[in-house]
mmCIF file of C-alpha atoms and ligand atoms in Angstrom:
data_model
loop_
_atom_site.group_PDB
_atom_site.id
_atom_site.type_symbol
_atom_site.label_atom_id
_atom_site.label_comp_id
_atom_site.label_asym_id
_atom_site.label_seq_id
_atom_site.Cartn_x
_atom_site.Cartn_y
_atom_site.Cartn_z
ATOM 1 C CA UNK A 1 12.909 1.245 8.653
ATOM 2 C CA UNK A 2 11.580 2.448 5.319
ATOM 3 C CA UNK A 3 8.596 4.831 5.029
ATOM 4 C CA UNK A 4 6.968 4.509 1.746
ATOM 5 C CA UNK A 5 3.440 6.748 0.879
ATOM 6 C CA UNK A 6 1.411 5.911 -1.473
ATOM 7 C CA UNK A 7 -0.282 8.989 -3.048
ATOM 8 C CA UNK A 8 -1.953 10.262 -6.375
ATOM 9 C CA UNK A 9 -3.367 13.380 -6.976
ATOM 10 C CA UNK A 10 -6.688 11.701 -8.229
ATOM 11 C CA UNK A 11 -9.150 9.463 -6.300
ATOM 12 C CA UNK A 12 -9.937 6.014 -7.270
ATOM 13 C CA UNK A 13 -7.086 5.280 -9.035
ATOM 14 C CA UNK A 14 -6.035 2.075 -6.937
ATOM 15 C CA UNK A 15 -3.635 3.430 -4.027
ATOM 16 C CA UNK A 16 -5.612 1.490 -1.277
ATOM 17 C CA UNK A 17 -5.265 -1.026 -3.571
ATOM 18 C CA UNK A 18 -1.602 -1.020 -4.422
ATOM 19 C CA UNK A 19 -0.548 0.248 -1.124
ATOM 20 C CA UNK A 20 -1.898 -3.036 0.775
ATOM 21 C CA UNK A 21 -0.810 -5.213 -2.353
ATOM 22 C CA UNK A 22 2.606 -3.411 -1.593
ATOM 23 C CA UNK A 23 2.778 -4.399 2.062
ATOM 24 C CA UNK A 24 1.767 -7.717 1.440
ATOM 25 C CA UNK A 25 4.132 -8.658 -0.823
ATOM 26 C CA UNK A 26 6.524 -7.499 1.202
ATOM 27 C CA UNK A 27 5.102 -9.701 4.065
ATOM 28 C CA UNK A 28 5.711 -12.560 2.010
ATOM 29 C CA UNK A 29 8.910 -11.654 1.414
ATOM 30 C CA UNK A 30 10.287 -12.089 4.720
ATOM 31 C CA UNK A 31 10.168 -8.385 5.345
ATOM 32 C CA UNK A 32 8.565 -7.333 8.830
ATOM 33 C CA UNK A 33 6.074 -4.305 7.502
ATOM 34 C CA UNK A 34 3.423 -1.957 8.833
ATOM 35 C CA UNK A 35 0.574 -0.752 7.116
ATOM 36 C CA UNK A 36 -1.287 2.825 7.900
ATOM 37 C CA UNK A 37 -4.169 3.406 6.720
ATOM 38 C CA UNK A 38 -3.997 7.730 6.584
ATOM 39 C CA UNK A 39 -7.428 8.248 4.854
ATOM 40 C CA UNK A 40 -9.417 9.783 7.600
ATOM 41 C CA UNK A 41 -13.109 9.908 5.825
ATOM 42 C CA UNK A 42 -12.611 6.730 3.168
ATOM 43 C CA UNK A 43 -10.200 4.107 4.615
ATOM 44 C CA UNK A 44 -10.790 1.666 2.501
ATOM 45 C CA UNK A 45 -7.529 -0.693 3.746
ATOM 46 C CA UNK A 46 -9.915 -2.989 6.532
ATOM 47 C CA UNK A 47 -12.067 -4.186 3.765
ATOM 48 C CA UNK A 48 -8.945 -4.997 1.549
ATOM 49 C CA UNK A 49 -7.482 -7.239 3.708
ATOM 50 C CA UNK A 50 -10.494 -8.811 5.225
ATOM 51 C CA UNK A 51 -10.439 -6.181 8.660
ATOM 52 C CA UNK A 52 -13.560 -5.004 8.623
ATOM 53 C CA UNK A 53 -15.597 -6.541 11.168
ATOM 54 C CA UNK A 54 -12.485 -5.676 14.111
ATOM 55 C CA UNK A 55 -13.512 -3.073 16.279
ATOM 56 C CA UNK A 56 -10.652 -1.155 18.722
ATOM 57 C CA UNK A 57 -7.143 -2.079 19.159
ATOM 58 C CA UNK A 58 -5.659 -3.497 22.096
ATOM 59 C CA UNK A 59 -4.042 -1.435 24.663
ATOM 60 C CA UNK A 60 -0.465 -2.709 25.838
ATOM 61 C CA UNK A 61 1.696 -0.702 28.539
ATOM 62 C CA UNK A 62 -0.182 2.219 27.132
ATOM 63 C CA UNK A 63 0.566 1.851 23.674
ATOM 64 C CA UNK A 64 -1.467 0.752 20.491
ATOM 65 C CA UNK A 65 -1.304 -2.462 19.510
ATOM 66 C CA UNK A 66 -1.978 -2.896 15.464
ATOM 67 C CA UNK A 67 -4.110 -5.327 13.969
ATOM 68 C CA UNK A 68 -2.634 -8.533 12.253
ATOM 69 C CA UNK A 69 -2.916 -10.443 8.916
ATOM 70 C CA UNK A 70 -0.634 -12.886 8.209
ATOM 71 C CA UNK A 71 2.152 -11.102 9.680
ATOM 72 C CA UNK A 72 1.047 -7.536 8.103
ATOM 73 C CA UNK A 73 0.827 -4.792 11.212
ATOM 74 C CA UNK A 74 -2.112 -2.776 10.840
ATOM 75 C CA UNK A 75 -3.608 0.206 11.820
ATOM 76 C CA UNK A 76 -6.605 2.447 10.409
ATOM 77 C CA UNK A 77 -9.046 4.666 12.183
ATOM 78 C CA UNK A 78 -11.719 2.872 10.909
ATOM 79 C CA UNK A 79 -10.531 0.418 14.239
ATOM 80 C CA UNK A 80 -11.137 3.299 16.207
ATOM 81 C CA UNK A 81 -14.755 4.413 14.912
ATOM 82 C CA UNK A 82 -18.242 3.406 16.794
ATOM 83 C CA UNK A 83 -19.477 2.230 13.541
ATOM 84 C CA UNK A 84 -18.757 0.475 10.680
ATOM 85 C CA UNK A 85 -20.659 3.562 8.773
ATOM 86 C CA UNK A 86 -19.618 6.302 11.029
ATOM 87 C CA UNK A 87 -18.103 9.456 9.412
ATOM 88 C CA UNK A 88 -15.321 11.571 10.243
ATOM 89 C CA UNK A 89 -15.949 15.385 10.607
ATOM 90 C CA UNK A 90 -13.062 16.637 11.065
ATOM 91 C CA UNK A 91 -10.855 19.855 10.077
ATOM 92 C CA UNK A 92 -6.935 20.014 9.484
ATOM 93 C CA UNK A 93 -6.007 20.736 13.344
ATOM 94 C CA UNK A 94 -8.004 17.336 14.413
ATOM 95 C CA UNK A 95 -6.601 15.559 12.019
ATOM 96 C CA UNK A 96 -3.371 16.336 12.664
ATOM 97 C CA UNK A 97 -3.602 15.515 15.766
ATOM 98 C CA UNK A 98 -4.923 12.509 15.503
ATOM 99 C CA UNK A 99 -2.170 11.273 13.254
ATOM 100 C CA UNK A 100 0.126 12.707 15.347
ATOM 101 C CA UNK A 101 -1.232 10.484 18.020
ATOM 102 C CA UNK A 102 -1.060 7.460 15.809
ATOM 103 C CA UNK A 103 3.003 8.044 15.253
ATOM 104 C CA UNK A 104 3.134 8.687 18.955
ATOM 105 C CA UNK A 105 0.987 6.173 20.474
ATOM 106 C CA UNK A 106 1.351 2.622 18.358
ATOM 107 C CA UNK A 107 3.934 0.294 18.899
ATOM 108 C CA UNK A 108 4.774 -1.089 15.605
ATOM 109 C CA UNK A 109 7.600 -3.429 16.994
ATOM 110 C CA UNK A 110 10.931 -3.576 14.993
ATOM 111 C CA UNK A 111 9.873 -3.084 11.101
ATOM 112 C CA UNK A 112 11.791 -2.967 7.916
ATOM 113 C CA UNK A 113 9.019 -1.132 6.165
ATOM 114 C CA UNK A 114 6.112 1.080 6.586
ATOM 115 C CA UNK A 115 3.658 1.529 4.216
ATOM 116 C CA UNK A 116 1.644 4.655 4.470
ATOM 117 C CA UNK A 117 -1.888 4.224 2.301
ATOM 118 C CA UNK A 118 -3.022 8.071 1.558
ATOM 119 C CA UNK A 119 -6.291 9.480 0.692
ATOM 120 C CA UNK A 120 -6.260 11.597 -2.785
ATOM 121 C CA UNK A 121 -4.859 14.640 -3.621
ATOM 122 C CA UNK A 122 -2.064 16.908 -1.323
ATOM 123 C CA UNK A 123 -4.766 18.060 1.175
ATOM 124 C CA UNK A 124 -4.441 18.089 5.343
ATOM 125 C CA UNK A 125 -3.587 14.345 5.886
ATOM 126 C CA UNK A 126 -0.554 14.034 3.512
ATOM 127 C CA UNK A 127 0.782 17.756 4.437
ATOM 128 C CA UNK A 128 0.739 16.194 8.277
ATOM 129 C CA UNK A 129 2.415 12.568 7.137
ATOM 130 C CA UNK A 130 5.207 14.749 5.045
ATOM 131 C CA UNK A 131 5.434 16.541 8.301
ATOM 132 C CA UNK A 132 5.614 13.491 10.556
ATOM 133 C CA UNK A 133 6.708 10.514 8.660
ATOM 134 C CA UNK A 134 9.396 12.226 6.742
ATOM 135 C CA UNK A 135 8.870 9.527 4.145
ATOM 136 C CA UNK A 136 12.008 7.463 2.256
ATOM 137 C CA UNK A 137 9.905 7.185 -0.866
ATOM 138 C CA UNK A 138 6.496 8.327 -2.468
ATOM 139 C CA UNK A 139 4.646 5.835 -4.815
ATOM 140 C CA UNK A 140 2.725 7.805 -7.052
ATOM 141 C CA UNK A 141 -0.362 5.565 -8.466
ATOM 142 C CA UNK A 142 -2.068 7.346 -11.679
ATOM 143 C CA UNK A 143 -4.187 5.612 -14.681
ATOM 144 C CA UNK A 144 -3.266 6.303 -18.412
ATOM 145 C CA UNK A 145 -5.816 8.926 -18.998
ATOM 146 C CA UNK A 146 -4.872 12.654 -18.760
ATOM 147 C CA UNK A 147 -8.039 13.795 -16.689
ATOM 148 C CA UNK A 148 -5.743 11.550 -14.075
ATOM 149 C CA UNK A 149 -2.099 12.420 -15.091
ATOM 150 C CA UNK A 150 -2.943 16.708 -14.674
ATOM 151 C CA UNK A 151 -4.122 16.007 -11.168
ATOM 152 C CA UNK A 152 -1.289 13.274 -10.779
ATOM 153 C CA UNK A 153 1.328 15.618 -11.900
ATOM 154 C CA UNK A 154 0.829 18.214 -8.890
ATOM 155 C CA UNK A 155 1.166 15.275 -6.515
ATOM 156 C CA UNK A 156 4.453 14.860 -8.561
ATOM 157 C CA UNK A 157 5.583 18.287 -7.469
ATOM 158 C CA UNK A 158 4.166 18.015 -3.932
ATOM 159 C CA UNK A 159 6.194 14.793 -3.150
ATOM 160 C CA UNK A 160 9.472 16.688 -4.513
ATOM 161 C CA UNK A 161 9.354 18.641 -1.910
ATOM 162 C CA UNK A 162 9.172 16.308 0.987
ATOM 163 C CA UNK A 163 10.802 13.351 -0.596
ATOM 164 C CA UNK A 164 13.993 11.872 -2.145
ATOM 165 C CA UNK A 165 12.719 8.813 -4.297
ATOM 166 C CA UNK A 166 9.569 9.152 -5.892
ATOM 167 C CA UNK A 167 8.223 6.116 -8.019
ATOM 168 C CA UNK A 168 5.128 6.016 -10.400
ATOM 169 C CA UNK A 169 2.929 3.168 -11.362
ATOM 170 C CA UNK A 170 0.313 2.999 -14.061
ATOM 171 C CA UNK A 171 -2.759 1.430 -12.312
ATOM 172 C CA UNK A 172 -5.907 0.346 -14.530
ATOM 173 C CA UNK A 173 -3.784 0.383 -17.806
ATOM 174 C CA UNK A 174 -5.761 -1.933 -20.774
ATOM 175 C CA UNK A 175 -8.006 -4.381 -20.032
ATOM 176 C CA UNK A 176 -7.429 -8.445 -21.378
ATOM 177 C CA UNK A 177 -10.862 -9.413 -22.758
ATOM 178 C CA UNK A 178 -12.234 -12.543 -20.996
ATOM 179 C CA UNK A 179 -14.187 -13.225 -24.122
ATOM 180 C CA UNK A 180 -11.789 -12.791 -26.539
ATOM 181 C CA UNK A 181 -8.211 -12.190 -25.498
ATOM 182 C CA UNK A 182 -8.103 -9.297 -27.276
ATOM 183 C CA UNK A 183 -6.716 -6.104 -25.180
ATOM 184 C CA UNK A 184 -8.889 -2.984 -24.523
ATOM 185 C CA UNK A 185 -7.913 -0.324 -23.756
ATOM 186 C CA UNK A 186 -10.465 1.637 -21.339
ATOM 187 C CA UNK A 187 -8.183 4.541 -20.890
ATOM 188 C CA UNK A 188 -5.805 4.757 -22.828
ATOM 189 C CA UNK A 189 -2.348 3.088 -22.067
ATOM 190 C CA UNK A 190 1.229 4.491 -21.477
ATOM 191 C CA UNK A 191 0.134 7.568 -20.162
ATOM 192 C CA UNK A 192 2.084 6.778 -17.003
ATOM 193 C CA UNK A 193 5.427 6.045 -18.405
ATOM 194 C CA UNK A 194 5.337 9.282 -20.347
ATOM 195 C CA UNK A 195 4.608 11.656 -17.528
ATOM 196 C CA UNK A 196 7.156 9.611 -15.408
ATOM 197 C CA UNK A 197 10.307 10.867 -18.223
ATOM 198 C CA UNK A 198 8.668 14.163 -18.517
ATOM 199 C CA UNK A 199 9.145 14.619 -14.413
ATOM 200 C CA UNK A 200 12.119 12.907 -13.848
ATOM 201 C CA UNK A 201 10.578 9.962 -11.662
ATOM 202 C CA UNK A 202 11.008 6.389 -11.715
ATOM 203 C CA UNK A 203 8.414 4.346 -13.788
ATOM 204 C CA UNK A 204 8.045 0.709 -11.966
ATOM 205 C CA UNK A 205 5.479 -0.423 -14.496
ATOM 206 C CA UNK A 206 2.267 -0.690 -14.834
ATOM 207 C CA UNK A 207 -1.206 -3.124 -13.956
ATOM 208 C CA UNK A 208 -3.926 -4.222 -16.159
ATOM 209 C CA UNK A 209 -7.614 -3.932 -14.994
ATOM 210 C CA UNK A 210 -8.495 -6.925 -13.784
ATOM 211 C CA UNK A 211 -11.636 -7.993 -12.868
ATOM 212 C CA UNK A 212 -9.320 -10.748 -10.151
ATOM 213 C CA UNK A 213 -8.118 -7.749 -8.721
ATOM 214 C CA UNK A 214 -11.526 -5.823 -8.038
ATOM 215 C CA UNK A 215 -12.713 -9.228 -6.999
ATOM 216 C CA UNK A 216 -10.239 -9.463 -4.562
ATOM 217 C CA UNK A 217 -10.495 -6.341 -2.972
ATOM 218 C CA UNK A 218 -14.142 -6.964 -2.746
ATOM 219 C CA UNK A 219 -13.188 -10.645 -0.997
ATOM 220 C CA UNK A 220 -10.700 -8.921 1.334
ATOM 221 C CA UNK A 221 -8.041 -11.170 0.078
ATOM 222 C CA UNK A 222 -4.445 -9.200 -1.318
ATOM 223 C CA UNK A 223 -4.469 -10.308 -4.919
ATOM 224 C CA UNK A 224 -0.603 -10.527 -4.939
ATOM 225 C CA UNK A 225 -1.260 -14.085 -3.298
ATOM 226 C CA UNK A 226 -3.651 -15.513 -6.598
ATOM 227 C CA UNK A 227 -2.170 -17.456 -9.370
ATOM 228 C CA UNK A 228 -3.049 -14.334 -12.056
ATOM 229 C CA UNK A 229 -0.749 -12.610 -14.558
ATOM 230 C CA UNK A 230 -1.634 -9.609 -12.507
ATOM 231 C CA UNK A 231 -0.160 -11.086 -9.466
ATOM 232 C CA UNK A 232 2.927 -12.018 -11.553
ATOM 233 C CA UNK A 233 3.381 -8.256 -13.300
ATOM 234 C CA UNK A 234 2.481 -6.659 -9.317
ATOM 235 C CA UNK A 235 5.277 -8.482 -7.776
ATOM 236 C CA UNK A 236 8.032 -7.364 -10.248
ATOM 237 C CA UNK A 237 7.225 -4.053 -9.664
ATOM 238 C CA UNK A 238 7.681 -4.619 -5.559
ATOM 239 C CA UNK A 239 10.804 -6.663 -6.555
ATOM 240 C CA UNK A 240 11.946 -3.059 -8.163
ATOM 241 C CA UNK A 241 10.668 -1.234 -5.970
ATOM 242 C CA UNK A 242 12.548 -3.215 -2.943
ATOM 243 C CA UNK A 243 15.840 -2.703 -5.142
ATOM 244 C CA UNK A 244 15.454 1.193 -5.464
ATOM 245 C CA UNK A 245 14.397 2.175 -1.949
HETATM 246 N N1 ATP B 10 -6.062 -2.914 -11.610
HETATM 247 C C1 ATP B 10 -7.319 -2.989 -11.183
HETATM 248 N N2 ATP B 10 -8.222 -3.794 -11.809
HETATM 249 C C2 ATP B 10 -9.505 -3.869 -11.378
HETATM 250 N N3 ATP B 10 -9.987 -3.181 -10.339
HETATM 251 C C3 ATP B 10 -9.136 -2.368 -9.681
HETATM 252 C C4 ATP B 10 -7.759 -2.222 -10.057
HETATM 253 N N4 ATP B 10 -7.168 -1.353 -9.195
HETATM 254 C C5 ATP B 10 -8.141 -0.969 -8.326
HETATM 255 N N5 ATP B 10 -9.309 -1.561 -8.619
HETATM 256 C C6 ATP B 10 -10.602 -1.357 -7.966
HETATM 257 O O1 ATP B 10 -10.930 0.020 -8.118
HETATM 258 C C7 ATP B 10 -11.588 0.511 -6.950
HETATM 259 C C8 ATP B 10 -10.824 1.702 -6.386
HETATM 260 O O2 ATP B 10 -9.584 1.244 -5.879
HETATM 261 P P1 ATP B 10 -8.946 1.865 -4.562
HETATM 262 O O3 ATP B 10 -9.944 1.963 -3.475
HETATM 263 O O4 ATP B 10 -7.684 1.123 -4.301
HETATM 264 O O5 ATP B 10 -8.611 3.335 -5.122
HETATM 265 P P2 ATP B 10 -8.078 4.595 -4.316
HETATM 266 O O6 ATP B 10 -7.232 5.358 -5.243
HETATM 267 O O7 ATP B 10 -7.481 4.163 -3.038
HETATM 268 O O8 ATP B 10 -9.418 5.364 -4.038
HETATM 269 P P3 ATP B 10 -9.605 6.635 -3.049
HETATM 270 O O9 ATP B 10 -9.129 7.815 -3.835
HETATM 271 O O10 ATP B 10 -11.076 6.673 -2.774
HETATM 272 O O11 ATP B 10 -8.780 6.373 -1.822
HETATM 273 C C9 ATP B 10 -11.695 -0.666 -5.989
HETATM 274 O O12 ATP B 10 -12.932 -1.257 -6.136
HETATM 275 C C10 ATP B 10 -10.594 -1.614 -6.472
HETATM 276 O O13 ATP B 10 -10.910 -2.954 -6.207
HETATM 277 MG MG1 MG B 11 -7.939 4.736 -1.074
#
């Protein structure tokens, strides 16, 4: 089995985003693929793929059993919580723990991939994963702008510590005009491919913003599956990224 993370060292840049898009097309590749959910006080992966109404897991021979979307194993503590709007208080000890738990106590079955969705930055969750997981590969998820690619180059340096493969995508790079087909570019564009040759990692390409894809998330339906250019550019990068893991 291969553990990917997806990380960045900025927030909102699209890793929930990718990371389920990732796992999905895998899915429909034939591959047999988990899905974690790490981020402890904003999982954001049940409303992506249509989870959020489940509440608890199931229990078998005292193991957890993840949730299921089309084949997709899933598991995210937002399962676990009382409420759909209930925080998490935690510090670094309980959280450890409780991911420690998580890689003790679910039964994932027989995978050929894991996909490990991260919260921002290189705080207490991803320090425990590195520590847990001992990932194959880190997919780094920045946008073109350089308030991003500063914070995104420390999670650069983080994952070279724990990791052998690290791959970056450009998320939110240029936006196709529905009015006029002309392409804007909100911030900036290439941004990603640059800092990718200046650290020595693998550039797998990059995604527009697209309102489909916001949509999508919104609809909890993976936008990998719609008929959009999007779709098209997200699964060459998987294709790539399937060939270099
Ligand atoms: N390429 C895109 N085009 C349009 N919208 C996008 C794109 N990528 C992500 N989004 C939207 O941007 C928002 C943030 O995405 P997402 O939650 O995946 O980011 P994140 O990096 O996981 O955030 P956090 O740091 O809070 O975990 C979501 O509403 C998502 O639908
Ligand atoms: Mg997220």
């Amino acid at each position: 089995m291969k553990k990917l993370v997806v990380m960045s060292g900025k927030g909102g840049v699209g890793k929930s985003t990718v990371a389920a898009n990732i796992a999905f097309a895998l899915t429909m590749k034939g591959y047999r693929v988990g899905l974690l959910d790490s981020d402890l006080h904003g999982p954001s992966i049940p409303k992506i793929l249509g989870l959020e109404d489940l509440k608890g897991l199931e229990v078998v021979d005292g193991k957890l059993k993840p949730a299921e979307v089309n084949g997709l194993k899933v598991v995210s503590i937002q399962f676990l919580l009382p409420s759909k709007d209930s925080p998490v208080i935690w510090r670094g000890p309980m959280k450890h723990k409780f991911l420690e738990q998580i890689f003790n106590d679910v039964n994932w079955g027989e995978l050929d991939y894991l996909v490990i969705d991260c919260p921002p930055g290189t705080g207490d969750e991803i320090i425990s994963i590195f520590q847990l997981a001992k990932p194959d590969a880190a997919v780094i998820v920045t946008t073109p702008q350089s308030v991003a690619l500063e914070d995104v180059k420390k999670a650069i340096n983080f994952a070279k510590k724990g990791v052998q493969k690290i791959f970056l995508i450009e998320n939110m790079s240029g936006l196709i005009c529905p009015h006029c087909g002309n392409r804007i570019d909100v911030f900036g564009v290439g941004g990603g491919k640059k800092l990718a040759e200046e650290t020595g990692v693998k550039f797998l390409g990059s995604v527009p913003l697209d309102p489909e894809i916001m949509k999508s998330c919104e609809d909890g339906k993976p936008f990998v599956k719609l008929d959009v250019n999007s779709a098209k550019l997200f699964k060459e990068i998987v294709d790539k990224l399937v060939q270099e893991v």
